[in-house]
Each structure stands twice: as C-alpha cells, then as structure tokens.
Coordinates of C-alpha atoms in Angstrom, one line a residue:
M1 CA 0.0 -0.2 0.1
D2 CA 1.4 3.1 -1.1
P3 CA 1.5 6.5 0.9
E4 CA -1.2 8.4 -0.2
T5 CA -3.7 5.8 0.1
A6 CA -2.8 5.0 3.6
K7 CA -3.4 8.8 4.4
T8 CA -6.5 9.1 2.2
L9 CA -7.7 5.7 4.1
V10 CA -6.9 6.6 7.6
S11 CA -8.3 10.8 6.7
A12 CA -11.6 8.5 5.7
A13 CA -11.6 6.8 9.1
L14 CA -11.1 10.0 11.2
V15 CA -14.0 11.7 9.3
A16 CA -16.0 8.6 9.7
S17 CA -15.6 8.4 13.3
I18 CA -15.8 12.0 14.1
T19 CA -19.2 12.3 12.3
L20 CA -20.6 8.8 14.1
F21 CA -19.7 10.8 17.3
S22 CA -21.6 14.1 16.2
L23 CA -24.5 11.7 15.3
V24 CA -24.3 10.3 18.6
S25 CA -24.0 13.4 20.8
L26 CA -26.9 15.4 18.6
Q27 CA -29.0 12.1 19.1
A28 CA -28.7 11.9 22.9
F29 CA -28.6 15.9 22.9
V30 CA -32.3 15.7 21.2
A31 CA -33.3 12.6 23.6
Q32 CA -32.5 15.1 26.4
I33 CA -34.3 18.0 25.3
L34 CA -37.4 16.0 24.8
A35 CA -37.1 14.6 28.2
D36 CA -36.8 18.2 29.8
L37 CA -39.8 19.3 28.1
R38 CA -42.0 16.4 28.7
D39 CA -40.8 16.6 32.9
A40 CA -41.9 20.6 32.6
G41 CA -45.0 19.3 31.5
S42 CA -45.9 17.3 34.0
A43 CA -43.6 19.4 37.2
P44 CA -46.8 20.8 39.9
K45 CA -47.5 24.1 39.5
A46 CA -46.3 26.4 42.0
V47 CA -49.0 27.5 44.4
P48 CA -49.1 31.5 45.3
V49 CA -48.3 31.5 49.4
P50 CA -50.4 34.2 51.3
V51 CA -48.1 37.0 52.8
R52 CA -49.1 38.3 56.0
A53 CA -48.1 41.6 57.0
D54 CA -47.0 43.0 60.4
R55 CA -49.5 44.0 62.5
R56 CA -48.2 47.1 63.9
D57 CA -49.7 49.4 66.8
P58 CA -51.1 52.7 65.3
P59 CA -48.7 55.6 66.0
R60 CA -50.1 57.2 69.4
A61 CA -50.1 61.2 68.9

C-alpha cells in the first residue's frame, strides 16, 4: 500500500469516527431536550403563598 492510499484511508476513518460521534451526541442532545420538555409539562404548578403583613400598633399622638 502506498503512502497516499494509507493517508486517504486514515483520513476517511477519522472523518467517519467524527461523524459517528457527532450523530450520537446530537441524538443524546435531542433526547435530553425532549425528556426535559416532558418533565416540564408534568411539573407541579407553583402555589401562591399568602403573605402576612406585620400588624403594628397604630402611631400614638
């Protein structure tokens, strides 16, 4: 095998492995977004908490 063919095969293998890694990463990224959106839809709603103002003695004249 001549050096040019070897370089081409190594380059093709690197491009293929980078492409595969990118596709797997993108799939995991999209899956995580979908899972987060599903969880956000089922999350309990915030319940308002009534705030009690301190009752102070009225000012004395």
